[in-house]
Coordinates of C-alpha atoms in Angstrom, one line a residue:
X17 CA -154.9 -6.6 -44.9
X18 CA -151.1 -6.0 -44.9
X19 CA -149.5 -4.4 -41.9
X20 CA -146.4 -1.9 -41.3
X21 CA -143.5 -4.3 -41.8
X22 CA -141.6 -1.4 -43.6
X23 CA -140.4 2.2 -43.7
X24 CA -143.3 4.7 -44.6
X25 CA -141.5 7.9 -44.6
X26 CA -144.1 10.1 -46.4
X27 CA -146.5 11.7 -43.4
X28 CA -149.0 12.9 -45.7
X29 CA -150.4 9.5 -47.7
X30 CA -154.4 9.6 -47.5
X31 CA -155.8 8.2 -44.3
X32 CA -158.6 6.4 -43.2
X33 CA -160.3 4.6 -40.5
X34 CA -161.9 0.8 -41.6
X35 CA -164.4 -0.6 -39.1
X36 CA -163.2 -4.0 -37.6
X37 CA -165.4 -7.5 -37.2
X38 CA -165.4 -10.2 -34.7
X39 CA -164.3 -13.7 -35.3
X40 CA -168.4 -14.3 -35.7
X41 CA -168.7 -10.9 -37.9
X42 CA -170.3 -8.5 -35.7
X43 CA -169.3 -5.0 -35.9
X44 CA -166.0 -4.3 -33.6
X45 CA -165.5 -1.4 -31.2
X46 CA -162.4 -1.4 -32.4
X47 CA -161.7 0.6 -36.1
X48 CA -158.3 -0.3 -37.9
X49 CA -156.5 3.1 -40.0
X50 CA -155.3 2.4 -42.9
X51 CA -152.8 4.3 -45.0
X52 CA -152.5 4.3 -48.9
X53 CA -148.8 3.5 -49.9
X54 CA -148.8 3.0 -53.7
X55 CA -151.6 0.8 -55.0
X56 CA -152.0 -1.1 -51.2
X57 CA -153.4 0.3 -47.9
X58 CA -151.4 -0.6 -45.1
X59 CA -152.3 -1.2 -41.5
X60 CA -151.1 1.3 -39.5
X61 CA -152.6 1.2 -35.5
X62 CA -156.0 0.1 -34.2
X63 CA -158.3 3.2 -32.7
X64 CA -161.5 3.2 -30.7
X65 CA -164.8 4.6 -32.4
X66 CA -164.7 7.6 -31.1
X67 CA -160.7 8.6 -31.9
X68 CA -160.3 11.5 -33.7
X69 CA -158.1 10.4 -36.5
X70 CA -156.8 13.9 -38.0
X71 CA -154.9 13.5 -41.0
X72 CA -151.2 14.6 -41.3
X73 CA -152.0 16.9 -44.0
X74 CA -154.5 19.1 -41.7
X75 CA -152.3 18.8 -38.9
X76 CA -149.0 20.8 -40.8
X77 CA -151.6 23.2 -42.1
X78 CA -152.8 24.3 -38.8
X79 CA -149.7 24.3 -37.4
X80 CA -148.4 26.5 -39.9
X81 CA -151.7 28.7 -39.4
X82 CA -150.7 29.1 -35.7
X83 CA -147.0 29.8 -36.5
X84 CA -148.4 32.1 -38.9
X85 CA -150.9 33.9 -36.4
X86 CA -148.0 34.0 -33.7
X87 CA -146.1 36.9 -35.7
X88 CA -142.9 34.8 -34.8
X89 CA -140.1 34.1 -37.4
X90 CA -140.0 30.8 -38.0
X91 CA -137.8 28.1 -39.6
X92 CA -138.4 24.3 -40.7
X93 CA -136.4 22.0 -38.8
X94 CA -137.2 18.3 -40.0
X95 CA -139.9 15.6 -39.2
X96 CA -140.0 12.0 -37.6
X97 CA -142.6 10.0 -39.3
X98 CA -142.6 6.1 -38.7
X99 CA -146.1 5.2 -39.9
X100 CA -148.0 5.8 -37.0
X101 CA -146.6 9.0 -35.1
X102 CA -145.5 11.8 -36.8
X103 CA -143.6 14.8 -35.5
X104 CA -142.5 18.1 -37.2
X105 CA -140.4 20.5 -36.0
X106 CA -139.9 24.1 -36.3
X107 CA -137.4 26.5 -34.7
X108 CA -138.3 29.8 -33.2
X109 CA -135.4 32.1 -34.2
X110 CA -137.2 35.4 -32.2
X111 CA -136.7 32.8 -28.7
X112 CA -133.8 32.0 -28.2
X113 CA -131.1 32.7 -25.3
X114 CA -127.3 32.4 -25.4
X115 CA -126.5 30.6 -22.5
X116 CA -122.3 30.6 -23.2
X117 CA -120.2 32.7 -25.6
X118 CA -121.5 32.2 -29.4
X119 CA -123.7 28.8 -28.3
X120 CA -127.0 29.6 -29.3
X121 CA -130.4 28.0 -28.3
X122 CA -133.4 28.5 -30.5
X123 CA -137.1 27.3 -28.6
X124 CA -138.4 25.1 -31.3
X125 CA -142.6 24.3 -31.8
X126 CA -143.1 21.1 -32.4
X127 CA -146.8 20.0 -34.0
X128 CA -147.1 16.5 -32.9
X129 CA -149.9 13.8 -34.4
X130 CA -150.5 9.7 -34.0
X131 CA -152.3 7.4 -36.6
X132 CA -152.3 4.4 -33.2
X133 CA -153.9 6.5 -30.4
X134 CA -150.0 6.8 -28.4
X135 CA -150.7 10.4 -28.3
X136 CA -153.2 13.2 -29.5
X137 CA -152.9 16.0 -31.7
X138 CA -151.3 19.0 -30.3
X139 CA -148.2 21.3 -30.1
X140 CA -145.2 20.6 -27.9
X141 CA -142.6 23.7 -27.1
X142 CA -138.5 22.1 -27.3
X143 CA -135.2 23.8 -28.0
X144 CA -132.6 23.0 -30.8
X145 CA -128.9 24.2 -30.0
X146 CA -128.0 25.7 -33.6
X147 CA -124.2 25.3 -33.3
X148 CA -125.2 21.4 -33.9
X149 CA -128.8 21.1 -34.4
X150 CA -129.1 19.1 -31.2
X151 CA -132.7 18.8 -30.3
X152 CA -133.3 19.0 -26.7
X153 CA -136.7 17.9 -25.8
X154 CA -137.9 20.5 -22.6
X155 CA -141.9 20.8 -23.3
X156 CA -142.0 19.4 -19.8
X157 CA -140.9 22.6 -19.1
X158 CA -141.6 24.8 -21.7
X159 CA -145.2 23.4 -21.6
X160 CA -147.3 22.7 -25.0
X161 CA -150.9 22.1 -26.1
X162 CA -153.7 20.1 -26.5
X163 CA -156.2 20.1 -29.6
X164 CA -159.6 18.6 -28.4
X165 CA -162.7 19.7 -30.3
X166 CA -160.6 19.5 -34.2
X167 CA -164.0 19.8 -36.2
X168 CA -166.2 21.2 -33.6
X169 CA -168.0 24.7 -32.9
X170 CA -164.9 24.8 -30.1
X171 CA -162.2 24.5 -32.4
X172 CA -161.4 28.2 -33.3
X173 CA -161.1 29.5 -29.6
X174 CA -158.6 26.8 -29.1
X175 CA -156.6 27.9 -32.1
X176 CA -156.5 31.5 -30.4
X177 CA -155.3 29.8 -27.1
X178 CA -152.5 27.8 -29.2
X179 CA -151.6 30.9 -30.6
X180 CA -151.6 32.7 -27.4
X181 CA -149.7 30.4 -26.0
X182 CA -146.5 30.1 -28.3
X183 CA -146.5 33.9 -28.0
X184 CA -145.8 33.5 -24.2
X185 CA -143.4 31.5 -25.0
X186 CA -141.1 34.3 -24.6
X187 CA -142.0 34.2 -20.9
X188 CA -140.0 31.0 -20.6
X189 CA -136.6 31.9 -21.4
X190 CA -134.7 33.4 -18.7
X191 CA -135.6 30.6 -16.5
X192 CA -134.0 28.8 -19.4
X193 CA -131.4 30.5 -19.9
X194 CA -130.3 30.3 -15.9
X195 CA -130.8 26.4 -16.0
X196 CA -128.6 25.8 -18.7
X197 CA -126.0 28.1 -17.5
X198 CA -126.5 26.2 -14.5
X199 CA -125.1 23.5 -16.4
X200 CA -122.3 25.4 -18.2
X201 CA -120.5 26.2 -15.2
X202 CA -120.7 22.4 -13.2
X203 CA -117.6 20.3 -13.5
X204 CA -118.4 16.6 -14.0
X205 CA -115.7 13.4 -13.7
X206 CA -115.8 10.4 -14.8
X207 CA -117.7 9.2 -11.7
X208 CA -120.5 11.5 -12.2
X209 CA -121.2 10.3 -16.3
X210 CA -121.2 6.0 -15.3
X211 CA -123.6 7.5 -12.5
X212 CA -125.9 9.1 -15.0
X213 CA -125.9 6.3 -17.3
X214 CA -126.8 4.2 -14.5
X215 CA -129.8 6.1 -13.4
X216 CA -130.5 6.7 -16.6
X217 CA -130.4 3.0 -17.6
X218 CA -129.0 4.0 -21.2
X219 CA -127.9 1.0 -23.4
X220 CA -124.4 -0.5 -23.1
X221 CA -123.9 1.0 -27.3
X222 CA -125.8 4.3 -26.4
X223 CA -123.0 5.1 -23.2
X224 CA -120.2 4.3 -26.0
X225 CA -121.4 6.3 -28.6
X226 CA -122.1 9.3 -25.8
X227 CA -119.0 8.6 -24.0
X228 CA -117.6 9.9 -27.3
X229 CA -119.1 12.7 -28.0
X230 CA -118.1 14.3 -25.1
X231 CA -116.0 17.5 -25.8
X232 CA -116.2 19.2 -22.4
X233 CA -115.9 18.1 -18.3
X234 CA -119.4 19.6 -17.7
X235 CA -122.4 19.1 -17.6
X236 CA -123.7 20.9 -20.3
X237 CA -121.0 18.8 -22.1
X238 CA -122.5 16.2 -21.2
X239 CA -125.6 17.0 -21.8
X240 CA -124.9 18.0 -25.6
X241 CA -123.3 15.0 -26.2
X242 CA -126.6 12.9 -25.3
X243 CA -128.7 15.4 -27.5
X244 CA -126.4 15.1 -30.2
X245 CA -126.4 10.6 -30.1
X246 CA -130.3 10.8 -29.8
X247 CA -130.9 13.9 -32.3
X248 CA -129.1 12.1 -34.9
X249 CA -130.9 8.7 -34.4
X250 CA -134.3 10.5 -35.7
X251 CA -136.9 8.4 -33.9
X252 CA -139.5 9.1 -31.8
X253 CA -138.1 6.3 -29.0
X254 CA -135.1 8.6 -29.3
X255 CA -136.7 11.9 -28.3
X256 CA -138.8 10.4 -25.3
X257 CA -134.7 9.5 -23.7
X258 CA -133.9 12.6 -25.0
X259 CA -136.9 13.8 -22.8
X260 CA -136.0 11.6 -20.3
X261 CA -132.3 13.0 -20.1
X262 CA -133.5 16.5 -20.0
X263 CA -135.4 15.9 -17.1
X264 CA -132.7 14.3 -15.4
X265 CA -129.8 17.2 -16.1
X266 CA -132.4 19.9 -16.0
X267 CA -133.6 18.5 -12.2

């Protein structure tokens, strides 16, 4: 069966799970999903029995149902889908704080979904700057959740507690708002930016391509100029060192 050697861009392609066999033909514990691209299915990740494989499709619907539920404007932002992970994003225009002068941040929900078992189906809370649509990924600290029982008896109290939880959201940001003025108002040189890209460990073209993005000598100037290199690369390696410099500025 033919494998992912190419770009799948389309999240919602029918999905299925294929049992696997041994070398000897005995049944597997291992299942193989399998997307339909055209008039081929395509190998997309190997999952155990027992993963829950929801597909794309049911996963935007719900999210939208939640969204919906949360009485919350809300506004489509994009999607990463590679295949196997799949990530869509929605900004919050009802949260949002104004940290400096006419430099708006809108909380973003983000519904997030795998085809490979790297991660389960559930909502993650971020931030998008709308002067530049810089994504800055904060849901650890802005939290998220967790759908277990999809299909179950359980699964409509834990829609009420997803929906609950993106309504207090709102809870979330003045301390927001304090750590980004935080950055707003701390000078950085020169020495400080080759220090972060050394803890960071960023690669040699990602420091050049920041490097020149930055507009201001602070750190949220910094800061945006990461967001803005990674934000525009659209992958989901690029929002996990997008995560990873949050956590690092936002410390």
């Amino acid at each position: 069966m033919p494998r992912i050697n190419h770009q799948i861009d389309d999240p919602f392609l029918p999905v299925r799970k294929e049992q696997l066999f041994t070398s000897d033909n005995r049944p597997s514990s291992q299942y193989a999903v399998m997307l339909q691209q055209e008039d081929q299915e395509v190998e997309v990740g190997h999952v155990s029995e027992n993963y829950q494989l929801v597909p794309n499709e049911t996963v935007h619907q719900i999210a939208l149902d939640v969204l919906s539920r949360s009485n919350l404007g809300f506004d489509d932002a994009g999607m990463i889908f590679d295949g196997k992970r799949y990530r869509q994003r929605w900004v919050l225009p009802d949260l949002s704080v104004e940290p400096k002068k006419n430099d708006i941040v809108q909380l973003s929900f983000d519904v997030i979904n795998s085809y490979d078992g790297s991660t389960t189906f559930g909502l993650a809370f971020n931030a998008q700057r709308l002067v530049c649509t810089n994504g800055l990924m904060l849901d650890f600290l802005l939290g998220g959740f967790r759908f277990r029982h999809f299909g179950h008896d359980a699964f409509p109290e834990e829609m009420e507690l997803a929906v609950s939880s993106l309504q207090n959201l709102s809870g979330q940001l003045e301390p927001l708002n304090s750590k980004l003025q935080t950055m707003i108002d701390q000078p950085v040189d020169r020495h400080y930016i080759q220090q972060a890209f050394t803890d960071l460990k960023l690669t040699d073209k990602m420091k050049a391509n920041v490097f020149m993005e930055v507009e201001e000598d602070t750190a949220w100037g910094f800061y945006n100029a990461c967001t803005h290199v990674l934000s525009r690369a659209g992958t989901h390696h690029a929002d996990n060192i997008n995560r990873q410099v949050s956590r690092y500025m936002l410390s």
